[in-house]
Amino acid sequence: MTALDLTPTTANDQTALPLYAEEHGSLRESARAFVQNELAPHVEDWETARDYPREVFAKVAAQGYFGLKFDERWGGSGPDYLAQAVWIEELAKAGSAGVAADLGAHSDLGMLYVDRAGTDEQRERYLRPGIAAETLGALAITEPGAGSDVAAIATRATRDGGDWVLNGEKIFITNGAWCDWYVVAAKTDQDAGHGGISLFIVDAGSPGVERSRMKMLGWRTSHTGQISFTDVRVGDEALLGDEGSGFLTIMRSFVWERLSMSLGAVAGGEAVLQKAIAYGRERTAFDRPVVKFQVWRHRFADLSTRLATARALTEHALRLWVAAHERGEDATTGREGDVLLRTACMAKLVSQRLAFEVADECVQIHGGYGYMMEFPAQRHWRDARLGPIGGGTDEIMREIIAKTYGL
C-alpha cells in the first residue's frame, strides 16, 4: 500500500452484521460455567505449586473446546472462529494466564499450523489426537538470538540421504517443557532469505531432543520451555507444507495469534477492572469507600472507556478475519490483507499494554496488600506484563502498522 488509507475495510462489507449468533451465547454460558467450576477454584493452589495437572487438557477436550475452529472431519465441531473467540475470552477470566497460555498454545499455535499447512495424513496423526488431548503440541519458532525477527533463526535442517537432520535451539516455547510434538521452524536453504525457512513436525521423544522448563516472572503455571535439537532425524513426512514455505505460513498464522491474544487481554482486563472496583467499594479511607474518591472514579472511567475501545477494535479485527475465512481467503495479501494485518496488530498493540495498565491500577487500589503474594492483584500484574512482548513486541506492531501504510 503506497498511500495513507484509513478506510477500515471494503464497501462489500460483512462486518456490519451481528458478530455472535444465538448458539455462541449458549456456548459462552457453558464455557463460563466450566471455567468457574473446573478451573478457577484451583487457581490459587496451582499458582502456589507453580504447576497444574495435565489432566486439565483432557477435561477441556471432553467439552469440545479444542475443536471449535477445526473441521468435523478431524474431530472438531467447526470450523467456527467466533466460537473459538468465545472460549478464549471465558478462559481469560480463570485468573491464571499460565494455564490459559498452555491451553491456547496447544489449540491456537501447534494444532493451528498442522491444520493450515498439513497433509491429511499429518492431520490424522497430530490434529485428531490433539483435539482429543491425547497428545499436546507446541510451536517452536523463537530462539535465543531471534525473536520477532523470524528470518534470523539459526536452527538448520540439512539433507542427509532421505532424511532431514535438525540442529538448533528454541526458547520461550509455551508447552515446550511437556508437549508431545513440536512444529519447528528451521532454515533449509541458508541463501534464500525468507524463502529458506521450512516447518517440521518433530516428536518430543525423538533422539537428540532435550528440553527444560523455564522460570518466569509471570505465567508461573505455564510449562514454557527451552529446547535443543542435536542431530535430530526426521523424514520427508515431517515436513509441514512445502519446503521453503515456512515463513509465509508463520506470517499468515501470526494474524490469528495476535487476534487471539487481543481477545484474551480485553476479556482479562475487564475481569481485573471489575475486581479492582469491587475492592475499592470494600476498602475505606477517611470514612468512605476508596472508590468514592474522584481520583479513583475518574481512573475507572478512563480505563473502562479504553477497554471498550480496545474491545471494539478487537471485534472489528475478528469480523475481518471471519469474513476472510468465509470467503476462503487467507487475506494476508493485497489491500484487504493489509487492512486485516494492520487491524490485528493495532488490536494487540492497544489491548496488551492496556491490560497491564489495568492490572497496575488494580495493585495500586489494593495499597500495600496489592504487593502481597496472598492477594491475586500482584499475579494479574505479573501475568499481564508479557502481553506487550510475546507474539510480537509493541515495537514490532508499530513497525508492521506503519508498513501497511506504505511508510
Tab-separated table of C-alpha atoms in Angstrom:
chain	number	residue	atom	x	y	z
A	1	MET	CA	0.000	0.000	0.000
A	2	THR	CA	1.627	3.230	-1.163
A	3	ALA	CA	-0.842	5.828	0.092
A	4	LEU	CA	-2.150	6.560	3.556
A	5	ASP	CA	-5.516	4.766	3.508
A	6	LEU	CA	-7.554	4.823	6.713
A	7	THR	CA	-10.573	3.023	5.263
A	8	PRO	CA	-11.397	0.195	7.698
A	9	THR	CA	-12.494	-2.280	5.031
A	10	THR	CA	-14.121	-2.520	1.602
A	11	ALA	CA	-17.638	-1.472	0.711
A	12	ASN	CA	-18.524	-5.142	0.232
A	13	ASP	CA	-18.694	-5.413	3.989
A	14	GLN	CA	-19.861	-8.361	6.080
A	15	THR	CA	-18.583	-6.673	9.199
A	16	ALA	CA	-21.789	-4.724	9.775
A	17	LEU	CA	-23.621	-7.939	10.602
A	18	PRO	CA	-24.112	-9.031	14.246
A	19	LEU	CA	-20.926	-10.667	15.458
A	20	TYR	CA	-22.220	-13.551	17.576
A	21	ALA	CA	-25.204	-15.802	16.926
A	22	GLU	CA	-27.547	-17.332	19.496
A	23	GLU	CA	-25.528	-20.543	19.689
A	24	HIS	CA	-22.466	-18.516	20.652
A	25	GLY	CA	-24.400	-17.149	23.612
A	26	SER	CA	-25.159	-20.678	24.754
A	27	LEU	CA	-21.529	-21.626	24.297
A	28	ARG	CA	-20.467	-18.642	26.388
A	29	GLU	CA	-22.716	-19.736	29.242
A	30	SER	CA	-21.354	-23.290	29.216
A	31	ALA	CA	-17.745	-22.140	28.847
A	32	ARG	CA	-18.150	-19.665	31.696
A	33	ALA	CA	-19.610	-22.365	33.934
A	34	PHE	CA	-16.779	-24.747	33.049
A	35	VAL	CA	-14.100	-22.163	33.803
A	36	GLN	CA	-15.700	-21.122	37.079
A	37	ASN	CA	-16.333	-24.700	38.240
A	38	GLU	CA	-13.349	-26.631	36.898
A	39	LEU	CA	-10.509	-24.112	36.688
A	40	ALA	CA	-10.986	-21.004	38.833
A	41	PRO	CA	-11.414	-22.836	42.184
A	42	HIS	CA	-7.982	-24.459	41.760
A	43	VAL	CA	-6.014	-21.467	40.514
A	44	GLU	CA	-4.578	-20.399	43.879
A	45	ASP	CA	-3.298	-23.917	44.607
A	46	TRP	CA	-1.882	-24.261	41.112
A	47	GLU	CA	-0.153	-20.899	41.324
A	48	THR	CA	1.380	-21.773	44.692
A	49	ALA	CA	2.632	-25.080	43.279
A	50	ARG	CA	3.685	-23.421	40.008
A	51	ASP	CA	2.097	-26.375	38.270
A	52	TYR	CA	-1.245	-27.907	37.354
A	53	PRO	CA	-2.401	-31.369	36.278
A	54	ARG	CA	-2.021	-32.319	32.649
A	55	GLU	CA	-5.485	-33.840	33.010
A	56	VAL	CA	-6.865	-30.309	32.619
A	57	PHE	CA	-6.319	-30.714	28.880
A	58	ALA	CA	-8.485	-33.850	28.870
A	59	LYS	CA	-11.272	-32.018	30.707
A	60	VAL	CA	-11.177	-29.185	28.179
A	61	ALA	CA	-11.187	-31.665	25.293
A	62	ALA	CA	-14.149	-33.568	26.764
A	63	GLN	CA	-16.203	-30.387	26.500
A	64	GLY	CA	-15.191	-29.915	22.867
A	65	TYR	CA	-13.318	-26.651	23.433
A	66	PHE	CA	-10.223	-27.732	21.500
A	67	GLY	CA	-12.249	-28.494	18.374
A	68	LEU	CA	-14.239	-25.297	17.953
A	69	LYS	CA	-12.319	-23.940	14.974
A	70	PHE	CA	-11.426	-27.275	13.379
A	71	ASP	CA	-13.426	-29.246	10.853
A	72	GLU	CA	-15.606	-32.177	11.921
A	73	ARG	CA	-13.562	-34.354	9.597
A	74	TRP	CA	-10.755	-34.287	12.174
A	75	GLY	CA	-12.906	-34.494	15.274
A	76	GLY	CA	-13.724	-30.808	15.613
A	77	SER	CA	-17.088	-29.086	15.797
A	78	GLY	CA	-16.317	-26.164	13.498
A	79	PRO	CA	-14.721	-24.515	11.770
A	80	ASP	CA	-16.076	-21.629	13.844
A	81	TYR	CA	-13.596	-18.916	14.804
A	82	LEU	CA	-16.299	-16.973	16.611
A	83	ALA	CA	-16.847	-19.953	18.894
A	84	GLN	CA	-13.092	-20.064	19.488
A	85	ALA	CA	-13.175	-16.365	20.350
A	86	VAL	CA	-15.862	-17.030	22.960
A	87	TRP	CA	-13.746	-19.759	24.549
A	88	ILE	CA	-10.625	-17.574	24.583
A	89	GLU	CA	-12.491	-14.777	26.347
A	90	GLU	CA	-14.002	-17.007	29.009
A	91	LEU	CA	-10.727	-18.831	29.596
A	92	ALA	CA	-9.009	-15.476	30.214
A	93	LYS	CA	-11.277	-14.970	33.230
A	94	ALA	CA	-9.986	-18.065	35.048
A	95	GLY	CA	-7.315	-15.985	36.771
A	96	SER	CA	-4.250	-17.953	35.620
A	97	ALA	CA	-2.613	-16.693	32.447
A	98	GLY	CA	-0.171	-19.606	32.588
A	99	VAL	CA	-2.924	-22.188	32.281
A	100	ALA	CA	-4.660	-20.146	29.582
A	101	ALA	CA	-1.371	-19.812	27.688
A	102	ASP	CA	-0.695	-23.556	27.677
A	103	LEU	CA	-4.225	-24.417	26.586
A	104	GLY	CA	-4.109	-21.714	23.944
A	105	ALA	CA	-0.691	-22.694	22.621
A	106	HIS	CA	-1.923	-26.232	22.028
A	107	SER	CA	-5.010	-25.106	20.132
A	108	ASP	CA	-4.134	-21.746	18.586
A	109	LEU	CA	-0.483	-22.421	17.777
A	110	GLY	CA	0.540	-26.065	17.435
A	111	MET	CA	-2.695	-27.513	16.075
A	112	LEU	CA	-3.486	-24.423	14.003
A	113	TYR	CA	-0.286	-24.848	11.985
A	114	VAL	CA	-0.987	-28.527	11.355
A	115	ASP	CA	-4.496	-27.695	10.208
A	116	ARG	CA	-3.466	-24.833	7.928
A	117	ALA	CA	-0.360	-26.341	6.338
A	118	GLY	CA	-0.536	-30.091	6.950
A	119	THR	CA	-1.454	-33.033	4.758
A	120	ASP	CA	-4.427	-35.239	5.557
A	121	GLU	CA	-2.005	-37.804	6.953
A	122	GLN	CA	-0.463	-35.202	9.263
A	123	ARG	CA	-3.864	-34.014	10.406
A	124	GLU	CA	-4.861	-37.584	11.136
A	125	ARG	CA	-1.681	-38.187	13.113
A	126	TYR	CA	-1.479	-34.906	15.035
A	127	LEU	CA	-4.647	-32.824	14.736
A	128	ARG	CA	-7.192	-35.507	15.564
A	129	PRO	CA	-5.464	-36.733	18.755
A	130	GLY	CA	-4.666	-33.123	19.606
A	131	ILE	CA	-8.329	-32.143	19.562
A	132	ALA	CA	-8.976	-35.074	21.914
A	133	ALA	CA	-5.988	-34.019	24.086
A	134	GLU	CA	-4.441	-37.448	23.622
A	135	THR	CA	-1.296	-35.579	22.571
A	136	LEU	CA	-0.182	-31.979	23.168
A	137	GLY	CA	1.517	-29.719	20.660
A	138	ALA	CA	3.694	-26.606	20.713
A	139	LEU	CA	5.070	-24.102	18.226
A	140	ALA	CA	8.865	-23.708	18.260
A	141	ILE	CA	9.987	-20.592	16.396
A	142	THR	CA	11.674	-18.214	18.873
A	143	GLU	CA	15.394	-18.623	19.511
A	144	PRO	CA	17.887	-17.007	21.901
A	145	GLY	CA	19.064	-14.759	19.067
A	146	ALA	CA	15.863	-14.481	17.032
A	147	GLY	CA	12.530	-13.383	18.452
A	148	SER	CA	10.464	-11.005	16.354
A	149	ASP	CA	12.993	-11.316	13.505
A	150	VAL	CA	11.865	-14.739	12.321
A	151	ALA	CA	14.136	-14.627	9.274
A	152	ALA	CA	17.159	-14.574	11.600
A	153	ILE	CA	16.586	-18.042	13.074
A	154	ALA	CA	19.712	-20.195	13.240
A	155	THR	CA	18.148	-23.658	13.572
A	156	ARG	CA	19.072	-25.678	10.496
A	157	ALA	CA	17.632	-28.670	8.730
A	158	THR	CA	20.031	-30.276	6.298
A	159	ARG	CA	19.585	-33.176	3.920
A	160	ASP	CA	21.277	-36.458	4.741
A	161	GLY	CA	20.195	-39.166	2.361
A	162	GLY	CA	16.435	-39.470	2.621
A	163	ASP	CA	16.253	-37.681	5.973
A	164	TRP	CA	16.439	-34.176	7.361
A	165	VAL	CA	18.813	-33.520	10.266
A	166	LEU	CA	17.848	-30.701	12.628
A	167	ASN	CA	20.252	-28.756	14.818
A	168	GLY	CA	19.451	-25.670	16.850
A	169	GLU	CA	17.895	-24.213	19.959
A	170	LYS	CA	14.482	-22.747	20.741
A	171	ILE	CA	13.449	-20.662	23.734
A	172	PHE	CA	10.283	-19.288	25.373
A	173	ILE	CA	8.229	-22.118	23.838
A	174	THR	CA	4.827	-22.339	25.515
A	175	ASN	CA	4.050	-26.005	26.315
A	176	GLY	CA	7.618	-26.745	25.272
A	177	ALA	CA	8.522	-28.487	28.521
A	178	TRP	CA	5.837	-31.171	28.398
A	179	CYS	CA	4.288	-31.371	24.910
A	180	ASP	CA	4.361	-34.480	22.729
A	181	TRP	CA	5.305	-32.804	19.458
A	182	TYR	CA	6.610	-29.533	18.077
A	183	VAL	CA	6.081	-27.535	14.923
A	184	VAL	CA	9.681	-26.398	14.389
A	185	ALA	CA	10.884	-23.585	12.127
A	186	ALA	CA	14.281	-24.292	10.576
A	187	LYS	CA	16.464	-22.984	7.772
A	188	THR	CA	16.626	-25.431	4.860
A	189	ASP	CA	18.344	-23.003	2.486
A	190	GLN	CA	20.853	-20.618	4.049
A	191	ASP	CA	20.975	-18.367	0.990
A	192	ALA	CA	17.252	-17.975	0.284
A	193	GLY	CA	16.342	-15.472	2.998
A	194	HIS	CA	12.679	-15.726	3.987
A	195	GLY	CA	12.199	-18.372	1.339
A	196	GLY	CA	14.696	-20.664	3.026
A	197	ILE	CA	12.590	-21.352	6.117
A	198	SER	CA	10.630	-24.611	6.384
A	199	LEU	CA	8.438	-26.153	9.077
A	200	PHE	CA	8.778	-29.652	10.508
A	201	ILE	CA	6.695	-31.675	12.947
A	202	VAL	CA	9.096	-33.229	15.437
A	203	ASP	CA	8.080	-35.745	18.091
A	204	ALA	CA	9.310	-34.619	21.507
A	205	GLY	CA	10.682	-38.068	22.267
A	206	SER	CA	12.958	-38.154	19.231
A	207	PRO	CA	16.660	-38.888	19.898
A	208	GLY	CA	18.552	-35.615	20.175
A	209	VAL	CA	15.672	-33.558	21.627
A	210	GLU	CA	16.389	-32.113	25.071
A	211	ARG	CA	14.264	-29.651	26.974
A	212	SER	CA	13.856	-27.901	30.289
A	213	ARG	CA	11.159	-25.795	31.909
A	214	MET	CA	11.797	-22.076	32.369
A	215	LYS	CA	11.105	-19.943	35.442
A	216	MET	CA	9.352	-16.684	34.649
A	217	LEU	CA	8.128	-13.514	36.332
A	218	GLY	CA	4.546	-14.346	35.438
A	219	TRP	CA	2.686	-17.261	33.851
A	220	ARG	CA	4.100	-19.372	36.672
A	221	THR	CA	1.838	-22.324	35.920
A	222	SER	CA	2.857	-22.391	32.264
A	223	HIS	CA	5.144	-25.163	31.028
A	224	THR	CA	7.188	-22.797	28.899
A	225	GLY	CA	10.387	-24.481	27.810
A	226	GLN	CA	13.813	-24.218	26.258
A	227	ILE	CA	14.516	-26.921	23.683
A	228	SER	CA	17.646	-28.068	21.897
A	229	PHE	CA	17.794	-30.211	18.777
A	230	THR	CA	21.044	-32.113	18.238
A	231	ASP	CA	21.252	-34.186	15.067
A	232	VAL	CA	17.507	-34.905	15.225
A	233	ARG	CA	16.477	-37.012	12.259
A	234	VAL	CA	13.091	-36.740	10.588
A	235	GLY	CA	11.796	-37.935	7.237
A	236	ASP	CA	10.005	-36.051	4.490
A	237	GLU	CA	6.707	-36.955	6.150
A	238	ALA	CA	7.668	-34.500	8.913
A	239	LEU	CA	7.844	-31.541	6.522
A	240	LEU	CA	4.836	-29.312	7.176
A	241	GLY	CA	3.865	-27.650	3.921
A	242	ASP	CA	6.243	-27.226	1.003
A	243	GLU	CA	9.943	-26.778	1.533
A	244	GLY	CA	10.634	-23.064	1.868
A	245	SER	CA	7.016	-22.148	2.664
A	246	GLY	CA	7.524	-21.823	6.414
A	247	PHE	CA	7.898	-18.052	6.617
A	248	LEU	CA	4.666	-17.416	4.716
A	249	THR	CA	2.769	-19.893	6.916
A	250	ILE	CA	4.159	-18.201	10.033
A	251	MET	CA	3.197	-14.703	8.865
A	252	ARG	CA	-0.327	-15.814	7.996
A	253	SER	CA	-0.771	-17.603	11.300
A	254	PHE	CA	0.614	-14.665	13.290
A	255	VAL	CA	-2.562	-12.737	12.454
A	256	TRP	CA	-4.751	-15.171	14.375
A	257	GLU	CA	-2.220	-15.478	17.197
A	258	ARG	CA	-2.257	-11.712	17.740
A	259	LEU	CA	-6.012	-11.549	17.437
A	260	SER	CA	-6.457	-14.332	19.987
A	261	MET	CA	-4.078	-12.538	22.359
A	262	SER	CA	-6.156	-9.376	21.990
A	263	LEU	CA	-9.364	-11.244	22.794
A	264	GLY	CA	-7.804	-12.649	25.951
A	265	ALA	CA	-6.297	-9.317	27.001
A	266	VAL	CA	-9.568	-7.414	26.664
A	267	ALA	CA	-11.638	-10.031	28.489
A	268	GLY	CA	-8.969	-10.453	31.148
A	269	GLY	CA	-8.617	-6.692	31.556
A	270	GLU	CA	-12.352	-6.327	32.012
A	271	ALA	CA	-12.333	-9.017	34.708
A	272	VAL	CA	-9.412	-7.405	36.564
A	273	LEU	CA	-11.069	-3.987	36.405
A	274	GLN	CA	-14.192	-5.457	37.986
A	275	LYS	CA	-12.060	-6.888	40.794
A	276	ALA	CA	-10.365	-3.535	41.339
A	277	ILE	CA	-13.692	-1.710	41.543
A	278	ALA	CA	-15.082	-4.340	43.908
A	279	TYR	CA	-12.092	-3.918	46.221
A	280	GLY	CA	-12.438	-0.137	46.001
A	281	ARG	CA	-16.000	-0.456	47.284
A	282	GLU	CA	-14.838	-2.535	50.255
A	283	ARG	CA	-11.745	-0.587	51.245
A	284	THR	CA	-12.356	2.598	53.212
A	285	ALA	CA	-10.218	5.678	53.828
A	286	PHE	CA	-11.244	8.828	55.642
A	287	ASP	CA	-14.575	7.217	56.498
A	288	ARG	CA	-15.701	6.435	52.944
A	289	PRO	CA	-15.073	3.783	50.282
A	290	VAL	CA	-11.958	4.473	48.227
A	291	VAL	CA	-13.962	4.144	45.038
A	292	LYS	CA	-15.926	7.266	46.027
A	293	PHE	CA	-12.860	9.480	45.693
A	294	GLN	CA	-12.903	11.419	42.452
A	295	VAL	CA	-9.387	10.363	41.528
A	296	TRP	CA	-10.446	6.709	41.502
A	297	ARG	CA	-13.817	7.316	39.871
A	298	HIS	CA	-12.058	9.093	37.024
A	299	ARG	CA	-9.374	6.408	36.695
A	300	PHE	CA	-12.041	3.744	36.424
A	301	ALA	CA	-13.980	5.855	33.952
A	302	ASP	CA	-10.871	6.210	31.786
A	303	LEU	CA	-9.944	2.536	31.984
A	304	SER	CA	-13.448	1.315	31.200
A	305	THR	CA	-13.599	3.689	28.226
A	306	ARG	CA	-10.264	2.459	26.914
A	307	LEU	CA	-11.294	-1.168	27.400
A	308	ALA	CA	-14.480	-0.514	25.434
A	309	THR	CA	-12.360	1.000	22.663
A	310	ALA	CA	-9.975	-1.959	22.684
A	311	ARG	CA	-12.912	-4.363	22.536
A	312	ALA	CA	-14.418	-2.535	19.562
A	313	LEU	CA	-11.098	-2.642	17.696
A	314	THR	CA	-10.519	-6.301	18.555
A	315	GLU	CA	-14.009	-7.305	17.497
A	316	HIS	CA	-13.571	-5.392	14.255
A	317	ALA	CA	-10.413	-7.394	13.577
A	318	LEU	CA	-12.340	-10.571	14.399
A	319	ARG	CA	-15.058	-9.618	11.915
A	320	LEU	CA	-12.447	-9.099	9.212
A	321	TRP	CA	-10.827	-12.453	9.988
A	322	VAL	CA	-14.134	-14.340	9.919
A	323	ALA	CA	-15.239	-12.610	6.709
A	324	ALA	CA	-11.965	-13.565	5.005
A	325	HIS	CA	-12.221	-17.123	6.307
A	326	GLU	CA	-15.765	-17.456	4.990
A	327	ARG	CA	-14.583	-16.240	1.587
A	328	GLY	CA	-11.946	-18.953	1.652
A	329	GLU	CA	-9.110	-16.438	1.652
A	330	ASP	CA	-6.003	-16.141	3.763
A	331	ALA	CA	-6.463	-12.369	3.481
A	332	THR	CA	-2.785	-11.688	4.028
A	333	THR	CA	-2.067	-10.087	0.666
A	334	GLY	CA	-3.417	-7.089	-1.190
A	335	ARG	CA	-5.444	-4.265	0.260
A	336	GLU	CA	-7.758	-6.448	2.349
A	337	GLY	CA	-4.762	-8.342	3.671
A	338	ASP	CA	-3.138	-5.080	4.720
A	339	VAL	CA	-6.311	-3.992	6.489
A	340	LEU	CA	-6.656	-7.270	8.392
A	341	LEU	CA	-2.967	-7.401	9.308
A	342	ARG	CA	-2.998	-3.771	10.410
A	343	THR	CA	-6.163	-4.092	12.464
A	344	ALA	CA	-4.949	-7.233	14.242
A	345	CYS	CA	-1.648	-5.509	15.073
A	346	MET	CA	-3.470	-2.400	16.263
A	347	ALA	CA	-5.695	-4.522	18.490
A	348	LYS	CA	-2.705	-6.288	20.017
A	349	LEU	CA	-0.791	-3.037	20.479
A	350	VAL	CA	-3.687	-1.395	22.302
A	351	SER	CA	-5.017	-4.339	24.295
A	352	GLN	CA	-1.793	-5.785	25.723
A	353	ARG	CA	-0.444	-2.546	27.154
A	354	LEU	CA	-3.900	-1.625	28.428
A	355	ALA	CA	-4.339	-4.975	30.207
A	356	PHE	CA	-1.074	-4.315	32.053
A	357	GLU	CA	-2.138	-0.778	32.985
A	358	VAL	CA	-5.437	-2.087	34.341
A	359	ALA	CA	-3.548	-4.660	36.413
A	360	ASP	CA	-1.204	-1.938	37.655
A	361	GLU	CA	-4.148	0.158	38.879
A	362	CYS	CA	-5.590	-2.961	40.496
A	363	VAL	CA	-2.377	-3.296	42.508
A	364	GLN	CA	-2.492	0.419	43.339
A	365	ILE	CA	-6.015	0.459	44.735
A	366	HIS	CA	-5.133	-2.502	46.948
A	367	GLY	CA	-2.397	-0.401	48.533
A	368	GLY	CA	0.166	-2.468	50.425
A	369	TYR	CA	-1.977	-5.562	50.050
A	370	GLY	CA	-1.567	-5.350	46.293
A	371	TYR	CA	2.120	-6.096	46.804
A	372	MET	CA	1.472	-9.160	48.918
A	373	MET	CA	1.592	-12.625	47.369
A	374	GLU	CA	-1.576	-13.589	49.258
A	375	PHE	CA	-3.636	-11.269	47.037
A	376	PRO	CA	-4.186	-12.038	43.348
A	377	ALA	CA	-3.625	-8.413	42.270
A	378	GLN	CA	0.136	-8.992	42.028
A	379	ARG	CA	-0.405	-12.069	39.872
A	380	HIS	CA	-2.589	-10.176	37.413
A	381	TRP	CA	0.190	-7.582	37.179
A	382	ARG	CA	2.926	-10.174	36.584
A	383	ASP	CA	0.870	-12.172	34.107
A	384	ALA	CA	-0.169	-9.151	32.043
A	385	ARG	CA	3.376	-7.862	31.593
A	386	LEU	CA	4.203	-10.463	28.957
A	387	GLY	CA	1.489	-9.174	26.616
A	388	PRO	CA	3.496	-6.280	25.135
A	389	ILE	CA	6.380	-8.717	24.469
A	390	GLY	CA	5.003	-12.098	23.374
A	391	GLY	CA	3.562	-12.703	19.930
A	392	GLY	CA	5.434	-9.683	18.599
A	393	THR	CA	6.562	-6.749	20.718
A	394	ASP	CA	4.829	-3.373	20.805
A	395	GLU	CA	7.702	-2.014	18.740
A	396	ILE	CA	7.204	-4.649	16.048
A	397	MET	CA	3.447	-3.988	15.999
A	398	ARG	CA	4.112	-0.309	15.289
A	399	GLU	CA	6.558	-1.218	12.534
A	400	ILE	CA	4.060	-3.540	10.835
A	401	ILE	CA	1.267	-0.983	11.098
A	402	ALA	CA	3.485	1.662	9.513
A	403	LYS	CA	4.473	-0.673	6.680
A	404	THR	CA	0.831	-1.388	5.791
A	405	TYR	CA	0.505	2.359	5.188
A	406	GLY	CA	3.499	2.298	2.892
A	407	LEU	CA	5.588	4.258	5.385
